[in-house]
Coordinates of C-alpha atoms in Angstrom, one line a residue:
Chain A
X1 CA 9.7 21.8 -30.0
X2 CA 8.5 22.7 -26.8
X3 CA 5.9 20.4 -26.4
X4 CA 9.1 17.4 -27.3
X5 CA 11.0 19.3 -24.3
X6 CA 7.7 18.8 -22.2
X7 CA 7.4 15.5 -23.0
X8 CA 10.8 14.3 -22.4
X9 CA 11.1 16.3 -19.2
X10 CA 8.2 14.6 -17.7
X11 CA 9.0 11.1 -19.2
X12 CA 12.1 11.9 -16.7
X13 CA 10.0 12.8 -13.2
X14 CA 7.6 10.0 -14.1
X15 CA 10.5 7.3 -14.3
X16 CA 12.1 8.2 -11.5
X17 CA 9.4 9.4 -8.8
X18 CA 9.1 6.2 -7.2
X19 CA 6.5 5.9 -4.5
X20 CA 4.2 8.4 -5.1
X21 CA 3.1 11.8 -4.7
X22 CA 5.5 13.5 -2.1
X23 CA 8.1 11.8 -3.6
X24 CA 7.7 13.4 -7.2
X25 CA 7.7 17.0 -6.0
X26 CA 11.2 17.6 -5.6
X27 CA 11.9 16.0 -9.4
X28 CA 9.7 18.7 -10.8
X29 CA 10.8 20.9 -8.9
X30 CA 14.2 20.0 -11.0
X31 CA 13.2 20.0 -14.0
X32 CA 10.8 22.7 -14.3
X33 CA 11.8 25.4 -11.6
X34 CA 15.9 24.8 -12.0
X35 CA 16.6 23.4 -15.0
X36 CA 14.1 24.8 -17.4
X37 CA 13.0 27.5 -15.6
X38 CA 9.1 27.5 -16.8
X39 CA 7.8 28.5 -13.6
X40 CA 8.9 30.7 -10.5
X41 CA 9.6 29.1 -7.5
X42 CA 6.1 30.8 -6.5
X43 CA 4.2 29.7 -8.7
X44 CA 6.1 26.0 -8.5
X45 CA 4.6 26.4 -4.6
X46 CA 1.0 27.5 -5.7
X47 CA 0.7 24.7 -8.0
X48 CA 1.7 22.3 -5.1
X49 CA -1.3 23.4 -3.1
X50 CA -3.2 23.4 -6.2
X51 CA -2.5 19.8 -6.6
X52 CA -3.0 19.0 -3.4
X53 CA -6.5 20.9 -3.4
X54 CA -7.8 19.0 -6.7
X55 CA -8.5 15.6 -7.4
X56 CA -6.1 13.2 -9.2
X57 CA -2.0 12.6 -8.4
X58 CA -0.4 15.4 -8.4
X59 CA 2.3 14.4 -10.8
X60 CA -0.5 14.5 -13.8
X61 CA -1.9 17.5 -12.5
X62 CA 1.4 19.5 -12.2
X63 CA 2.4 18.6 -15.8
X64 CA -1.0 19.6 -16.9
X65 CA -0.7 22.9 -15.2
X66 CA 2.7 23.6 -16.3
X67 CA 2.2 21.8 -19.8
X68 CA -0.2 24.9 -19.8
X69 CA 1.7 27.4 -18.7
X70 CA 4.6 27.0 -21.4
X71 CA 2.5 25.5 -24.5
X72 CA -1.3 25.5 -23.5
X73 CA -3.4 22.9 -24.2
X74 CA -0.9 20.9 -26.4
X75 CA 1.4 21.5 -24.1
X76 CA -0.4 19.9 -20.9
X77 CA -1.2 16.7 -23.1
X78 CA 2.6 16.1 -23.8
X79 CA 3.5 17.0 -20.3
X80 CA 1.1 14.6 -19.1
X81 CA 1.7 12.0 -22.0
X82 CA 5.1 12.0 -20.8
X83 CA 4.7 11.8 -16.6
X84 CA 2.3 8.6 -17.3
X85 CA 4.3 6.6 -20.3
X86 CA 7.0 5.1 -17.8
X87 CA 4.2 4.0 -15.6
X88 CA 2.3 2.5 -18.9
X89 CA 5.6 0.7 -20.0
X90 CA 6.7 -0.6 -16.6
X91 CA 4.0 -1.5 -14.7
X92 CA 2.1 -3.1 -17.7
X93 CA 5.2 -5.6 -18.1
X94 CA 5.2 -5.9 -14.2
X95 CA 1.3 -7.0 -14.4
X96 CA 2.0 -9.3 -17.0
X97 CA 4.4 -11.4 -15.0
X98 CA 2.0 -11.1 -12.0
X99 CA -0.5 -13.0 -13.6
X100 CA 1.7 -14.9 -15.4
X101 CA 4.2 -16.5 -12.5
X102 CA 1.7 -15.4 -9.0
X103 CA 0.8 -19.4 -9.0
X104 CA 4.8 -20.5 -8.2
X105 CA 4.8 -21.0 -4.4
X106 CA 8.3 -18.9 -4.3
X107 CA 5.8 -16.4 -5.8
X108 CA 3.9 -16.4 -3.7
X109 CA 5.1 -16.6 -0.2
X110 CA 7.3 -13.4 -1.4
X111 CA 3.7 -12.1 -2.0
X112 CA 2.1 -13.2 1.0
X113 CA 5.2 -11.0 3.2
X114 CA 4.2 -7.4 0.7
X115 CA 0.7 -7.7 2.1
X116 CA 1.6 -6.8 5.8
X117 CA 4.2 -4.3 4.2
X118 CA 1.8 -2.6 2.0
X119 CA -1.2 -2.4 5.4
X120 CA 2.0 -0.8 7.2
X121 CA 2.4 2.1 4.6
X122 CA -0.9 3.0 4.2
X123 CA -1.6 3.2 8.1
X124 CA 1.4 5.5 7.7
X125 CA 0.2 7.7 4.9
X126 CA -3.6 7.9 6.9
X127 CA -1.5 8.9 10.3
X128 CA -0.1 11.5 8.0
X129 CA -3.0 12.4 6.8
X130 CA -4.8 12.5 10.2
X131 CA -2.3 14.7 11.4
X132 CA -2.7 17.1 8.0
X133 CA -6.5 16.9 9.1
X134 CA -6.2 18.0 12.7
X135 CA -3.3 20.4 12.9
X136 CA -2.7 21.3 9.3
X137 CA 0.9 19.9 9.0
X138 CA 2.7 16.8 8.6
X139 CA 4.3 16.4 11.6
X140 CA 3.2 16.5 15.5
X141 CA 3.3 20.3 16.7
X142 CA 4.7 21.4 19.6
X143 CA 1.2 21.9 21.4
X144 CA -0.5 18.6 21.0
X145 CA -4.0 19.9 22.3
X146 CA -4.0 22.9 19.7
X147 CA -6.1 20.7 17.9
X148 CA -8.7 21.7 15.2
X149 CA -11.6 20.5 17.0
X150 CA -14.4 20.7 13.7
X151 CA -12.0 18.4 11.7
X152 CA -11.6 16.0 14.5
X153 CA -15.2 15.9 14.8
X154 CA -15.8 15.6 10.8
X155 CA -13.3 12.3 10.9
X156 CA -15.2 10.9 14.0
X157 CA -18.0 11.0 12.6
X158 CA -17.0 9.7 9.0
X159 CA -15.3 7.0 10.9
X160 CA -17.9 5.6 12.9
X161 CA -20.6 6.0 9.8
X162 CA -18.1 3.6 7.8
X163 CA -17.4 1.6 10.6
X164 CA -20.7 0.4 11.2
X165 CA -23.0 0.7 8.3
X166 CA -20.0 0.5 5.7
X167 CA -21.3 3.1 3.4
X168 CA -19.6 4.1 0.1
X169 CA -16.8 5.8 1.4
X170 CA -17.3 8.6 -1.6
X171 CA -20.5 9.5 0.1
X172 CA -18.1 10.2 3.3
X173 CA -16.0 12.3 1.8
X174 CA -18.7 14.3 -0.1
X175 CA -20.5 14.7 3.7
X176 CA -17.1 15.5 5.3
X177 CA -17.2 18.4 2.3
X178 CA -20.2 20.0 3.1
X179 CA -19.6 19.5 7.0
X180 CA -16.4 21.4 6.1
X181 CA -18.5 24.3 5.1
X182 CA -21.1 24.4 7.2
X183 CA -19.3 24.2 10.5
X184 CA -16.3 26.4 9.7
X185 CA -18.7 29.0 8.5
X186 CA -20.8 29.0 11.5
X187 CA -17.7 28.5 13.9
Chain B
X1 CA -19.2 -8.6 -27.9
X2 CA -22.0 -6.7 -26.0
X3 CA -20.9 -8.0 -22.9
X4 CA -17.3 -6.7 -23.4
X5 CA -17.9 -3.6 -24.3
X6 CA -20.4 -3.2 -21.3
X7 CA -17.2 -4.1 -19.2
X8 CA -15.1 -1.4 -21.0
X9 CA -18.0 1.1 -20.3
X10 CA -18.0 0.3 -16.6
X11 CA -13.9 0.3 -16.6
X12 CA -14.0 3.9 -18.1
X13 CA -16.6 5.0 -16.0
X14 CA -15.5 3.5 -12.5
X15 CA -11.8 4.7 -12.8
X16 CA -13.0 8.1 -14.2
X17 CA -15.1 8.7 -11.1
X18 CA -12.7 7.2 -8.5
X19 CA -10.2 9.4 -9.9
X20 CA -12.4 12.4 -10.1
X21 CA -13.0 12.1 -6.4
X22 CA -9.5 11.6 -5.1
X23 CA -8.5 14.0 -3.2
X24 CA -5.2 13.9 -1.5
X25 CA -3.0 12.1 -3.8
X26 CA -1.2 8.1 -3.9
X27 CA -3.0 5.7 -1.4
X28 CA -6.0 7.4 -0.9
X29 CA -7.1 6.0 -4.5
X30 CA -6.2 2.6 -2.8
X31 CA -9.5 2.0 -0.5
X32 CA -11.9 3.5 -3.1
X33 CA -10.8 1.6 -5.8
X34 CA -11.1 -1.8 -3.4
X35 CA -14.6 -0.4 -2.8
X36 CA -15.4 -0.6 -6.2
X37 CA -13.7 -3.2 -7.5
X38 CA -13.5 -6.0 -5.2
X39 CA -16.8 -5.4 -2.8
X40 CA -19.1 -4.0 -5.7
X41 CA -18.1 -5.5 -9.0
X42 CA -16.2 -8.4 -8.0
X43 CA -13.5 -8.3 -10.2
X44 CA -10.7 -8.7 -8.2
X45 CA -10.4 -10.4 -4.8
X46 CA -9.1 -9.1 -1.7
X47 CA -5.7 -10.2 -1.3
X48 CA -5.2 -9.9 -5.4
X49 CA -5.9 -6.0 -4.6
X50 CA -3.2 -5.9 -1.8
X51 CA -0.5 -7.4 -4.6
X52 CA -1.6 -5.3 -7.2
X53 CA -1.1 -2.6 -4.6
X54 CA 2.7 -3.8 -3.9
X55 CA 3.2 -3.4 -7.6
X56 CA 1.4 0.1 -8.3
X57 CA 3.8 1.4 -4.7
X58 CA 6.8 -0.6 -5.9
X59 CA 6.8 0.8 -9.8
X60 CA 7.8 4.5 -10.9
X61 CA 5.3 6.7 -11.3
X62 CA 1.7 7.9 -10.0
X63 CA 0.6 5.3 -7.6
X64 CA -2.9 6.3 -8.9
X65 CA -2.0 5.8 -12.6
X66 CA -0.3 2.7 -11.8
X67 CA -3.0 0.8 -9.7
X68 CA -5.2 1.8 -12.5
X69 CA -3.2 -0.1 -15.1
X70 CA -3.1 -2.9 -13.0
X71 CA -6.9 -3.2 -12.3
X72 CA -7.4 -2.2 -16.2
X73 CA -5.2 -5.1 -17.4
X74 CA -6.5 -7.5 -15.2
X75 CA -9.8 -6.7 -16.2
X76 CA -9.2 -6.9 -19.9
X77 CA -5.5 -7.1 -20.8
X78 CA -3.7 -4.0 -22.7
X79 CA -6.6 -2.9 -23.9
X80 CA -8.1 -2.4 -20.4
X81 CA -5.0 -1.0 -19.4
X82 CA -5.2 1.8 -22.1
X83 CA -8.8 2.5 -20.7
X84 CA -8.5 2.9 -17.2
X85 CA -5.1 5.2 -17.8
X86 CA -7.9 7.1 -19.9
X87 CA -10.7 7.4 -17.0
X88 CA -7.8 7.9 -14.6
X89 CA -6.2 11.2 -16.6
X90 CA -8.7 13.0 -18.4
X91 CA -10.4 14.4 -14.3
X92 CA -7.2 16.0 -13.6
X93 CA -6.3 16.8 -16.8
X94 CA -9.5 18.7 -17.3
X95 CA -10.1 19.9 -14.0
X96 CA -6.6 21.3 -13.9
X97 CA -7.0 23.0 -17.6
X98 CA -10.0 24.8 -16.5
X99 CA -8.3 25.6 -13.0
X100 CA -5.0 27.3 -14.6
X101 CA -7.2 29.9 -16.3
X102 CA -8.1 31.4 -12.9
X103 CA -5.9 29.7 -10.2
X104 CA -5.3 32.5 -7.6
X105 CA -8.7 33.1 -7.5
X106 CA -9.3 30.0 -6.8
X107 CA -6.3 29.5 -4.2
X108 CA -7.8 32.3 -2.4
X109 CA -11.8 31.1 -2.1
X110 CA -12.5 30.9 1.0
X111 CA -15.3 28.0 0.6
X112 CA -12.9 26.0 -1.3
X113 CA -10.6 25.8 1.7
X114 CA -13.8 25.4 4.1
X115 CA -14.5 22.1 1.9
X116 CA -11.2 21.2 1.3
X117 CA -10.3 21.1 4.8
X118 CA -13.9 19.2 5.8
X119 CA -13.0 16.8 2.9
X120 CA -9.2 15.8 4.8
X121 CA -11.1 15.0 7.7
X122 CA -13.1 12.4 5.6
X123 CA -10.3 10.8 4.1
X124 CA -8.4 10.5 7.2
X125 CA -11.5 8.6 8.3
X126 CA -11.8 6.4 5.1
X127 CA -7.5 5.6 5.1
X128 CA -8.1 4.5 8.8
X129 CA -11.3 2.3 8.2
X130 CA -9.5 0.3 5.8
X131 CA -6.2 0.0 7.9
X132 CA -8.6 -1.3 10.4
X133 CA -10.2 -3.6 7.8
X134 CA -7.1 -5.1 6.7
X135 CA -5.1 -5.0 9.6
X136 CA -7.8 -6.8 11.7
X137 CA -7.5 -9.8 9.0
X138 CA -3.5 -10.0 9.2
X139 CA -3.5 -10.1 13.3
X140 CA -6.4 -12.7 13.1
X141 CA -4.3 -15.0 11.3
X142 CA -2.1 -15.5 14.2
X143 CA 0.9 -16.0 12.6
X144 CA 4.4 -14.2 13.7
X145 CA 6.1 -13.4 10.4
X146 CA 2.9 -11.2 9.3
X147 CA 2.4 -9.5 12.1
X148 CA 6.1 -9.3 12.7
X149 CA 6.5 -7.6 9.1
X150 CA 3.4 -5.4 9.6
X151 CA 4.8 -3.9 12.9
X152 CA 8.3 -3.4 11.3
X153 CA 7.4 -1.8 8.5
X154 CA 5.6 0.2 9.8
X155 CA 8.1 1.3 12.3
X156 CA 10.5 1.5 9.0
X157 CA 8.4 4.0 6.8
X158 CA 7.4 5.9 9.9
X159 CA 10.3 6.5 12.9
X160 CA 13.0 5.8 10.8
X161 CA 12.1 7.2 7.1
X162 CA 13.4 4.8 5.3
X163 CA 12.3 4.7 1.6
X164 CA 9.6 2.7 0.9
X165 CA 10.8 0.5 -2.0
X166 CA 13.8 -0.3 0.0
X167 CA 11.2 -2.1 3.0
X168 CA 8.9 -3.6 -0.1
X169 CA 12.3 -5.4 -1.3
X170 CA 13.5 -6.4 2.0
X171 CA 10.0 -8.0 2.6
X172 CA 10.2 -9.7 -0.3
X173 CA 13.5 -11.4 0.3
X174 CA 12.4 -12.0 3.8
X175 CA 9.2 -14.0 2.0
X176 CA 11.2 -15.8 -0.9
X177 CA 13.6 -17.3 1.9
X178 CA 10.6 -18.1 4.4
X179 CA 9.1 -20.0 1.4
X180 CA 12.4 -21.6 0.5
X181 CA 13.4 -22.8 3.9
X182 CA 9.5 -24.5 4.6
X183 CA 9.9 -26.3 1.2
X184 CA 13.2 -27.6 2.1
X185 CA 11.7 -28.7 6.0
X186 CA 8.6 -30.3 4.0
X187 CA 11.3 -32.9 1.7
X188 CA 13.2 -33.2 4.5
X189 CA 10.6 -34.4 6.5
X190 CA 9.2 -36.4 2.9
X191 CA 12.1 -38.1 2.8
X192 CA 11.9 -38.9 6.5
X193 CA 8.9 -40.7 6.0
X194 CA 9.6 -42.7 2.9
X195 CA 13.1 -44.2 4.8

């Protein structure tokens, strides 16, 4: 029963979180902090930083970590069965016609103006993401030099390696890791 | 047969490492997977990977998840699909299992945040690479309406906060009518030449 009330609860936040990660948070929030109340408003946060701090979306890994918390194991496979179905359903139809209609020129010049669109937003996510780097929140502070010089110096570096040798960028963010450690230990 | 179940080997195995490795949620999944998939295994081309992108952004969901299914289907119709969801969810869904057992400890390691923090700085690095790779190819194009789009929507998503499906479907309306109003010039100026 309560792995049903799992499942259909994230069936919900996995239909309607469109455009990824940020945009899911407040739906579970919803669903499992005011509606069903499986989790404090504490732990809701912790998991948030949890998910942030671990590979993978962190629509999966909330539901996993929830799906836990109320019905353990089972419980995160039904939480997570549901968050991923819409996508399965949806986006499997959506491919589908992709390949199917991507050769009709009206198709295609709709195409040909999402590509500019989709370079935009992910130049915005990596400005967010540069500013999450460098001053350790989303937005420009109020002191633009109180930089965190190590991490400025970690992305330098990173982006000049795959700049001009084009490494696997994995092995970049594996180096950036352990540069991480090292420096802000010795620093 | 061999050769297509080597292909459902490498599917699991490339989605399960990209998505064991993604920190940071959504696009960064985005450059790795082009990595893998369009530079290293040549399964998908370049501009195929920016559509497939549109989609996975445009659609509900994970944008993880969803740019899986896409690559998985492409690769080897639903039964790709079911695959790469596979590779794609069983990293978090472990990783998170083990991490519930003993997450304020974890939360609290001081290492962990060392790394974590070092790793940002990485994928900041990889996010901007690829901007550069891809924007560099739309501005040497030299055509207005690309660049034009690129600069707005950026603008869009970024001053203004407005919601990124809502710029996706103006783009696309803005493409359909550019598209409409060339093939209308192109019989107009058919029928030009056969009066």
């Amino acid at each position: 029963m309560r792995c049903l009330e799992l499942l259909f609860s994230f069936f919900q936040i996995g239909l309607f979180s469109i455009g990824g990660g940020y945009a899911a948070m407040p739906l579970i929030q919803d669903q499992v902090v005011d509606r069903h109340a499986w989790l404090t408003m504490t732990q809701f946060a912790d998991i948030i930083s949890i998910a942030e701090m671990t590979p993978g979306p962190i629509a999966v890994n909330s539901a996993t970590f929830v799906g836990i918390q109320v019905a353990g194991f089972p419980g995160a496979l039904a939480a997570t069965a549901g968050c991923i179905l819409p996508s399965c359903l949806i986006v499997t139809t959506l491919a589908f016609l992709y390949y199917r209609f991507r050769g009709l020129s009206l198709i295609q010049g709709i195409l040909a103006a999402l590509r500019p669109a989709v370079v935009a937003m992910i130049a915005s996510a990596g400005l967010s993401l540069i500013l999450l780097a460098f001053y350790g929140q989303r937005e420009l502070p109020e002191n633009p030099a109180d930089l965190r010089l190590i991490s400025v110096f970690i992305f330098c570096i990173g982006f000049l390696v795959l700049r001009k040798w084009k490494v696997n960028p994995l092995w970049v963010m594996a180096g950036a890791g352990v540069m991480g450690i090292l420096l802000y230990s010795i620093f | 047969m061999e050769n297509r179940r080597m292909k459902y080997k490498k599917l699991f195995l490339s989605t399960f490492t990209l998505s064991a490795c993604t920190f940071g949620g959504g696009f960064v999944i985005i450059p790795l997977m082009r990595r893998k998939f369009v530079e290293e295994l040549h399964w998908i081309e370049d501009e195929e990977m920016l559509d497939l992108t549109a989609i996975a952004q445009s659609s509900p969901g994970a944008i993880a998840v969803n740019a899986s299914i896409l690559v998985g289907y492409h690769v080897a119709g639903i039964p790709g699909a079911l695959i790469s969801i596979l590779g794609t969810v069983l990293p978090p869904l472990g990783i998170i299992s083990v991490i519930s057992l003993f997450y304020t400890a974890f939360r609290d390691a001081v290492l962990v945040n060392r790394m974590m923090t070092g790793m940002l700085a990485g994928v900041a690095a990889v996010i901007c690479d690829v901007v550069c790779r891809l924007g560099g190819e739309i501005f040497r194009q030299k055509r207005v309406l690309p660049i034009l789009i690129l600069i707005l929507s950026f603008l869009a998503v970024r001053v203004f906060g407005v919601n990124i499906v809502i710029v996706i479907l103006l783009c696309g309306v803005v493409g359909a009518l550019d598209t409409l109003l060339a093939n209308r010039k192109n019989r107009g100026s058919d029928q030009n030449a056969l009066s």
